[in-house]
Coordinates of C-alpha atoms in Angstrom, one line a residue:
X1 CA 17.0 9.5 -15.5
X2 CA 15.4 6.0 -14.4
X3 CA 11.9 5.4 -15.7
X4 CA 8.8 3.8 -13.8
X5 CA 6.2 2.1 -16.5
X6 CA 2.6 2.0 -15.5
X7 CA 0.9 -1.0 -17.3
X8 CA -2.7 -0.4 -17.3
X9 CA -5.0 -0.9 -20.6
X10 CA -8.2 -0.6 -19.1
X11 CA -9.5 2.7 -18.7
X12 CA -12.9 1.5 -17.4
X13 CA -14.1 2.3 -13.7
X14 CA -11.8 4.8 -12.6
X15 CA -8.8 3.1 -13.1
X16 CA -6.9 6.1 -14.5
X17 CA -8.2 8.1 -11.4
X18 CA -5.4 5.2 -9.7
X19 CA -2.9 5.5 -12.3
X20 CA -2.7 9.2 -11.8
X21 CA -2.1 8.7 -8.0
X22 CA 0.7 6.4 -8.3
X23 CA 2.3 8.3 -11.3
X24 CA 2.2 11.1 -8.4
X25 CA 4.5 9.2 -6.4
X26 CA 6.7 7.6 -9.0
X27 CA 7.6 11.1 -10.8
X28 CA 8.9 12.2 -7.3
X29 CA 12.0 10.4 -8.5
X30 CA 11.9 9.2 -11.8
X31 CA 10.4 9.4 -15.3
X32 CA 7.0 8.0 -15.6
X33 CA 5.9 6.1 -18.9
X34 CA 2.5 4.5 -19.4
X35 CA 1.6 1.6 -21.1
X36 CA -1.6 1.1 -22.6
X37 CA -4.2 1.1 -25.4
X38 CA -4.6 3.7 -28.5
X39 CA -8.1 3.5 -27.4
X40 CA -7.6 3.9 -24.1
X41 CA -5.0 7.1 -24.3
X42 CA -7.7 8.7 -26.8
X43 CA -10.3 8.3 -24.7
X44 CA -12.2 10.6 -22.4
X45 CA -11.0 8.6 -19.2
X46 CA -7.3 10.0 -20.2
X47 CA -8.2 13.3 -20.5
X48 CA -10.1 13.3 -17.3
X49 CA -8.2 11.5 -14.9
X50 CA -4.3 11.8 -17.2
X51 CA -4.3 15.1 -18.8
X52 CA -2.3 16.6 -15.8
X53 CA -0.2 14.0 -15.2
X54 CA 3.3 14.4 -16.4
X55 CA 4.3 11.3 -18.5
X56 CA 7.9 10.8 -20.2
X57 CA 5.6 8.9 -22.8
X58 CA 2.4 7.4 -23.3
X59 CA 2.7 4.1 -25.5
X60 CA 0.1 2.5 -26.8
X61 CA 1.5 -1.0 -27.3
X62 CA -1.4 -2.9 -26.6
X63 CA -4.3 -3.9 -28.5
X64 CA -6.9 -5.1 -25.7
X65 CA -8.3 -4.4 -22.7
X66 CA -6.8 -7.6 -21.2
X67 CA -3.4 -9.0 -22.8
X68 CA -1.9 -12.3 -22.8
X69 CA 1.0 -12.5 -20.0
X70 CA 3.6 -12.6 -22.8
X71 CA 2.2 -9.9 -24.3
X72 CA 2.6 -7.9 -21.4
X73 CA 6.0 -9.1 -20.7
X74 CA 7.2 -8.4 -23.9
X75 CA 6.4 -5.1 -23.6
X76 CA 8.3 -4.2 -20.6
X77 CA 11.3 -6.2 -21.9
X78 CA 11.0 -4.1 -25.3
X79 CA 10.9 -0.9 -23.3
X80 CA 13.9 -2.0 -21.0
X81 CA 15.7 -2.5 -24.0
X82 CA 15.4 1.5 -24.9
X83 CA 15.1 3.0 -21.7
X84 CA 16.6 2.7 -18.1
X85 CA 13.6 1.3 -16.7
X86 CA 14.0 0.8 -13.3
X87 CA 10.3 0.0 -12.1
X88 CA 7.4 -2.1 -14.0
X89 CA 4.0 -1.3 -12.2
X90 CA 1.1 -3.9 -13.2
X91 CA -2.2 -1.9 -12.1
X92 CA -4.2 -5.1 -12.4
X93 CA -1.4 -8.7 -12.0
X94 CA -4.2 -11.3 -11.0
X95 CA -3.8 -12.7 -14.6
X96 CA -0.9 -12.1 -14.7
X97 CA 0.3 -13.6 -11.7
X98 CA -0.9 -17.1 -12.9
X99 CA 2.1 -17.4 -15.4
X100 CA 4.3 -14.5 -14.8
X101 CA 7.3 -16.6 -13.2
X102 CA 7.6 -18.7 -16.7
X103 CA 7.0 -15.9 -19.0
X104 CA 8.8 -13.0 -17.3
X105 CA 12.2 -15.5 -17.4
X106 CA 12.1 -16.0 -20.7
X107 CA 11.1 -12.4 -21.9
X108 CA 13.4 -10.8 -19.4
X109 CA 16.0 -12.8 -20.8
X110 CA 19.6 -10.9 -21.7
X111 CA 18.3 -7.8 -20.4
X112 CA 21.3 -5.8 -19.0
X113 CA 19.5 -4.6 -16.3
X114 CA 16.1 -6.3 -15.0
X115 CA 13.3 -4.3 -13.9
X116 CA 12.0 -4.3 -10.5
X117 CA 8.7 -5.7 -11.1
X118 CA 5.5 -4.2 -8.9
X119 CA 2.3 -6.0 -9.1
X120 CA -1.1 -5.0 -8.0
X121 CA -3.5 -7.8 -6.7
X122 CA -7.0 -6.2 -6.8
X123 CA -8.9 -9.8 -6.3
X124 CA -6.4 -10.6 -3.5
X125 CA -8.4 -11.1 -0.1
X126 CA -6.4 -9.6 2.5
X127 CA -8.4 -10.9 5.8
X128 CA -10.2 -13.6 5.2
X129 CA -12.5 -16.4 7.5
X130 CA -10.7 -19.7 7.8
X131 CA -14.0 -21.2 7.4
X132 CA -14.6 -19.9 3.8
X133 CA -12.9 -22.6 2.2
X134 CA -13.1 -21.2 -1.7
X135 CA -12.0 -17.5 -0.2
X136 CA -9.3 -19.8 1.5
X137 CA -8.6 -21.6 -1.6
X138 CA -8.3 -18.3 -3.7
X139 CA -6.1 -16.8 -1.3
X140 CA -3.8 -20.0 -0.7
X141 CA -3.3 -20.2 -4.3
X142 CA -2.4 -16.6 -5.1
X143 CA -0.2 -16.5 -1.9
X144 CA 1.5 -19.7 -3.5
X145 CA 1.9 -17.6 -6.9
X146 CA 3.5 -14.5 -5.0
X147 CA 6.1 -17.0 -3.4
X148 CA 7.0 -18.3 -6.1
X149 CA 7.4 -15.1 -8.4
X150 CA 9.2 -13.5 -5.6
X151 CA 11.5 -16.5 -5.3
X152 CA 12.5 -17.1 -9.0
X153 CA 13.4 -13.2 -9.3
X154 CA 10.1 -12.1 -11.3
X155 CA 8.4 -9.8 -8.6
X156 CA 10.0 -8.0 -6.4
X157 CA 6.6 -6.2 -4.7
X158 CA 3.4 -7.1 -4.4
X159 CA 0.3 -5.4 -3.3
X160 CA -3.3 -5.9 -2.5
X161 CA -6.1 -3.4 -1.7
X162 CA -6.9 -3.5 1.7
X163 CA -10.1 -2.3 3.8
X164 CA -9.4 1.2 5.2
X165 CA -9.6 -0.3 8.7
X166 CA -6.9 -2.5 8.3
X167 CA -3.3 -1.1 9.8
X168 CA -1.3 -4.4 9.3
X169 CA 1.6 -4.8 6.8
X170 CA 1.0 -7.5 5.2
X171 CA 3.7 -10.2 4.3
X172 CA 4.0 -11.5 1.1
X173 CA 1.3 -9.1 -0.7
X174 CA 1.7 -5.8 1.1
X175 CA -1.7 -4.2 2.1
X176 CA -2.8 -1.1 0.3
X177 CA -5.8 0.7 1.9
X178 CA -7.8 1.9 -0.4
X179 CA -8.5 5.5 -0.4
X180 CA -11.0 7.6 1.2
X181 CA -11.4 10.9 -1.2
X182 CA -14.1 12.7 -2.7
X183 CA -14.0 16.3 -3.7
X184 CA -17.2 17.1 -3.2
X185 CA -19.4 17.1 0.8
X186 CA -23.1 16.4 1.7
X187 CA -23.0 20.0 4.0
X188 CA -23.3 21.4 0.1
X189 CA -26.2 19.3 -0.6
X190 CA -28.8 21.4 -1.5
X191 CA -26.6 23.4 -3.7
X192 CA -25.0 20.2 -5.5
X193 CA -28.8 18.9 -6.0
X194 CA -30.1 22.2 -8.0
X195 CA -26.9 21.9 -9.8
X196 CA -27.4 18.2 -10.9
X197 CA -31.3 18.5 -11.1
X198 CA -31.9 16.1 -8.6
X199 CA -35.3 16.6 -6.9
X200 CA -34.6 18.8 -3.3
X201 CA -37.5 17.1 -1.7
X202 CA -37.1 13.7 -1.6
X203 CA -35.0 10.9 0.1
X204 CA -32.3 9.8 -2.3
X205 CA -30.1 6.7 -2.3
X206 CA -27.5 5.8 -4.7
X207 CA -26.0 3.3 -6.4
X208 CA -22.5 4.3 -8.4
X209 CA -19.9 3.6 -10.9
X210 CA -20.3 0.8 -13.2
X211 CA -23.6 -0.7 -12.4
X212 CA -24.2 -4.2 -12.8
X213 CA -26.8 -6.8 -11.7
X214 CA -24.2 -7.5 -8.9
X215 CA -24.8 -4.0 -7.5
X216 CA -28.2 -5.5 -7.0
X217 CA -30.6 -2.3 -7.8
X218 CA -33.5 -4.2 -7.9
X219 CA -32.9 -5.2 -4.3
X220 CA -32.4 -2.2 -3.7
X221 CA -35.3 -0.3 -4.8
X222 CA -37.9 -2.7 -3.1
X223 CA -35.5 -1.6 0.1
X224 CA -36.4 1.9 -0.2
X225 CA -39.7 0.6 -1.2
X226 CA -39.7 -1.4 2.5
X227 CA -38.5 1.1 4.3
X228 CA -41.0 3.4 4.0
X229 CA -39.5 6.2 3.2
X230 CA -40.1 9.2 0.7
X231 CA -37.5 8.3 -1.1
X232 CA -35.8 7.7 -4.6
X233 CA -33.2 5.4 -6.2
X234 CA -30.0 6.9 -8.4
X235 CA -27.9 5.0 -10.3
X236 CA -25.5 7.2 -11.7
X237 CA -22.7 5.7 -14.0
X238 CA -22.1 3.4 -16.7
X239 CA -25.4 1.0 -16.3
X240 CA -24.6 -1.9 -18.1
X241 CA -27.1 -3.3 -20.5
X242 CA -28.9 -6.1 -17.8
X243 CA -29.9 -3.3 -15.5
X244 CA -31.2 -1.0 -18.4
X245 CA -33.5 -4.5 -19.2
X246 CA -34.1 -4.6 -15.8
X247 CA -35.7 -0.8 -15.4
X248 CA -37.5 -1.0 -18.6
X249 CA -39.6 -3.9 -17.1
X250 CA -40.2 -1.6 -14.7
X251 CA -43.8 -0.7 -14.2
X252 CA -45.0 2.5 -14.0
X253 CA -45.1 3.7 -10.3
X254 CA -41.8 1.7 -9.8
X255 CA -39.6 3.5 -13.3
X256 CA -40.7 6.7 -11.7
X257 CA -38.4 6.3 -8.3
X258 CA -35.5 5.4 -10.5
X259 CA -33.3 8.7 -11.5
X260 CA -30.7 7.4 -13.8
X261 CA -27.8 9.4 -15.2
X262 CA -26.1 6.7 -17.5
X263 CA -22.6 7.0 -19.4
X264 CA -18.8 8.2 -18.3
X265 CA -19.2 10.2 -15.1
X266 CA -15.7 12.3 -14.6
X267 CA -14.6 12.1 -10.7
X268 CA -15.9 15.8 -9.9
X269 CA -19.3 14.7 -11.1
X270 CA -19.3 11.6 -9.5
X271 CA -18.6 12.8 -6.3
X272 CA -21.1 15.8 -6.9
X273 CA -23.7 12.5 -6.9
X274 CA -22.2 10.8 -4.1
X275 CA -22.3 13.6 -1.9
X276 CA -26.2 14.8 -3.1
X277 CA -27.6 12.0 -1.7
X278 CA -28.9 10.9 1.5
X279 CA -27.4 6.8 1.7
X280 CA -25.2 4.7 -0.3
X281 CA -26.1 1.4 0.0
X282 CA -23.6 -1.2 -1.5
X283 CA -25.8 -4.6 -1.2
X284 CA -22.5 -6.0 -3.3
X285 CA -21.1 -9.6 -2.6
X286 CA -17.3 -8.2 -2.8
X287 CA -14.2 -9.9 -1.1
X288 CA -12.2 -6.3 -1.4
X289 CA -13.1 -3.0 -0.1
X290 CA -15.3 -0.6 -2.1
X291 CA -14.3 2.5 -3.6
X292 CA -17.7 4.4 -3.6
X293 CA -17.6 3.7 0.0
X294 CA -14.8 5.3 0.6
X295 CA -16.0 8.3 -1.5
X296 CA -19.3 8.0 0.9
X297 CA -17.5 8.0 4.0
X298 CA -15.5 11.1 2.8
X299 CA -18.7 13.4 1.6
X300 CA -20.5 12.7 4.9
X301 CA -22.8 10.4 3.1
X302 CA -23.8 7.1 5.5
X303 CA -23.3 4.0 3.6
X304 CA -25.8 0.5 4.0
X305 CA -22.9 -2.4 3.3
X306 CA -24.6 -5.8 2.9
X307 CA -22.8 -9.1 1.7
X308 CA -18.9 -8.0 3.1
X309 CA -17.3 -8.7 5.4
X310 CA -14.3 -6.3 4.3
X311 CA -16.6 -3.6 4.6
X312 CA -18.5 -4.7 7.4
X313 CA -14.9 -4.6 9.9
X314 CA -14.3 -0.8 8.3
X315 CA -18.3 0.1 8.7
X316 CA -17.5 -0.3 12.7
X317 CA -14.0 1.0 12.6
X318 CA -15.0 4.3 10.9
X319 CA -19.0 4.7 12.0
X320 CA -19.3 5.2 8.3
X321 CA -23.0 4.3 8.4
X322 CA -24.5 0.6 9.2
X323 CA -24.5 -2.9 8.1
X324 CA -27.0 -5.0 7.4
X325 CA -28.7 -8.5 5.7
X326 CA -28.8 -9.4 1.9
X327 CA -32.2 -8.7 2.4
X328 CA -35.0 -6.3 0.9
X329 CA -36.1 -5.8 4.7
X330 CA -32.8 -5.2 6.6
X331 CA -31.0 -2.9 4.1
X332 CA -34.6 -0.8 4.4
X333 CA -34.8 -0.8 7.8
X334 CA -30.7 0.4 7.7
X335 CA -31.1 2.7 5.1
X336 CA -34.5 4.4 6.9
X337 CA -32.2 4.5 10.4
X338 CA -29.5 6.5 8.5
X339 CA -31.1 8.5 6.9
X340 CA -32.9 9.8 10.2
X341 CA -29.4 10.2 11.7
X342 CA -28.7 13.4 13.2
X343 CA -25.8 14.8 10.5
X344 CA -24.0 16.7 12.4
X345 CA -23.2 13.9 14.9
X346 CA -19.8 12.9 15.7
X347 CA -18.2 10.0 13.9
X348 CA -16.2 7.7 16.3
X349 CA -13.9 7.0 13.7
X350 CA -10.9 4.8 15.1
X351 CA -8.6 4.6 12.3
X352 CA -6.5 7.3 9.9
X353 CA -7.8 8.9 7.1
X354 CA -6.6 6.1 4.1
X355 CA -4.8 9.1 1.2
X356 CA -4.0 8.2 -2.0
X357 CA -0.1 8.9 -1.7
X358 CA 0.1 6.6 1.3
X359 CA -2.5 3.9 -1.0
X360 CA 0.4 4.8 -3.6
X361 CA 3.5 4.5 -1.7
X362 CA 2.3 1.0 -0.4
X363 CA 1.2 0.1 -4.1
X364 CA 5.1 0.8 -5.1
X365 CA 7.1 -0.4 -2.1
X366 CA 9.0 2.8 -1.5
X367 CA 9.0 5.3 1.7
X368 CA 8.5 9.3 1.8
X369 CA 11.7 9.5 0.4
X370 CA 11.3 6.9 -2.8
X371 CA 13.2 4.5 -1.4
X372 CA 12.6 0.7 -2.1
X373 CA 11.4 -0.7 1.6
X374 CA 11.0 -4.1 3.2
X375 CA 10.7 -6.9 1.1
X376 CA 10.2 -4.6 -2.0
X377 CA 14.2 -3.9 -2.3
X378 CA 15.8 -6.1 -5.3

């Protein structure tokens, strides 16, 4: 039977969580190999997000989180050599992109048959403003890459993640949307609360998944602050080490808003937090779409977008909360109007649910049926 190979060694975020979706699809119609890390298939990511997911084999070739293009070459020509690999899926190409139409011709060398070589963009910008000149630039030069990779025979399919609200095809990068799915709903979130310990009194609103200084929680928390309201901060996932500086400088009055559950989160308990508080506010500069917005938008949460204009075109198409200014004053303002919403309010949501098998058949070229569509088709 023909083989797909999954090349992700990065287990960070919830990257497995989108390996598992697209190993969905590809096992539909052939045998599904993954290609990573020993630390990675170890690791608690795997057996969270993997452990269900039926794999031929799971190889750990690599030894980093990011290797060279050659490297990664060489390890889809090695396993072409032993197996009838029809399908190469990159979770993460931008890298690899840069170089792969030189490397992949010289590593695919002598290969009886070629793979058909799937590449994810997830730093591609899919709808961009002509005035941004570096977004333009980036885009311009990636969209150069893709040409030329399709052109010299080294990718046959690419694909970028793409806001929910955006219906269009694509071209040369085919638009993915990104999906909208958590397992867990705000209607249950008194109930969720007791179970997570989260204080049922108060106002929460949470940032999620790996937090960073870009996530801006200090921002953040002198917008609740602002705003007025009762209310509390969450951060809930892996806090990297300049926010945990950040909240012990942190005096007194301030540390106490700040709830913090810190370390691997699997998806159940994530969205268990997602859907337990009152506002998501993502005050993120971020040329892509955002995953814990879509999670949001799924639990009934209302999400506060600030610095996107990706999210900002989906906020309207799906009345998934509101947008507002990079500033302490407007995400408050935002954050107090939705959390006074009525919740049981209609959404005037304009556009289709974005699922993970339709983010995954996109991701791989192929239709309901597993065939190779469109440009994707060797």
């Amino acid at each position: 039977m023909a083989v797909t190979l999954i090349v992700e060694p990065d287990p960070s975020g919830h990257r497995f969580q989108a390996v598992a979706n697209v190993a969905a699809v590809a096992g539909e119609t052939t045998e599904v190999v993954l290609l990573t890390t020993a630390e990675a298939a170890a690791g608690e990511a795997f057996d969270v997000y993997l452990a269900d997911t039926k794999f031929l084999a799971v190889e750990p070739v690599f030894d980093q989180l990011y290797p060279p293009t050659e490297e990664i070459a060489r390890a889809i020509a090695d396993q072409a050599r032993e197996r009838d690999v029809e399908t190469a899926v990159l979770m993460d190409a931008d890298n690899a992109l840069k170089r792969w139409w030189l490397v992949a011709r010289r590593e695919f060398k002598g290969l009886a048959r070629k793979p058909r070589i799937v590449m994810m963009l997830t730093r591609y910008p899919a709808r961009i403003k002509y005035t941004d000149k570096r977004v333009m630039q980036l885009r311009i030069s990636k969209g150069l890459l893709a040409m030329v990779s399709r052109a010299n025979g080294t990718v046959q399919h690419l694909s970028g993640f793409a806001g929910r609200d955006d219906m269009s095809h694509g071209w040369v990068v085919r638009r993915a949307r990104d999906p909208e799915i958590c397992s867990a709903h705000s209607r249950d979130r008194a109930a969720l609360r007791a179970e997570l310990d989260l204080p049922a009194d108060r106002v929460l609103v949470g940032i999620f998944g790996m937090i960073g200084p870009d996530k801006r929680p200090d921002l953040v928390l002198e917008a609740i602050k602002v705003s007025g309201i009762d209310g509390d901060l969450v951060l809930a996932g892996g806090v990297k080490p300049e926010v945990v500086a950040w909240l012990d400088g942190l005096d007194e009055a301030d540390r106490a808003r700040v709830i913090v559950r810190n370390g691997f989160l699997s998806n159940e308990v994530l969205d268990k937090h997602v859907a337990a508080v009152n506002a998501v506010p993502i005050a993120q500069v971020h040329g892509g779409p955002s995953g814990i917005m879509g999670k949001a938008s799924a639990a009934g949460v209302p999400v506060v977008s600030a610095g996107s204009e990706v999210r900002a075109r989906e906020m309207v198409a799906t009345d998934s909360g509101e947008n507002a200014e990079m500033t302490a004053e407007s995400i408050g303002a935002a954050i107090k109007r939705v959390v006074e919403r009525d919740p049981d309010a209609p959404r005037r949501n304009t556009v289709p649910p974005a699922t993970a098998e339709e983010f995954s058949r996109n991701l791989l070229g192929v239709d309901g049926e597993g065939r190779f569509v469109g440009m994707s088709r060797r």
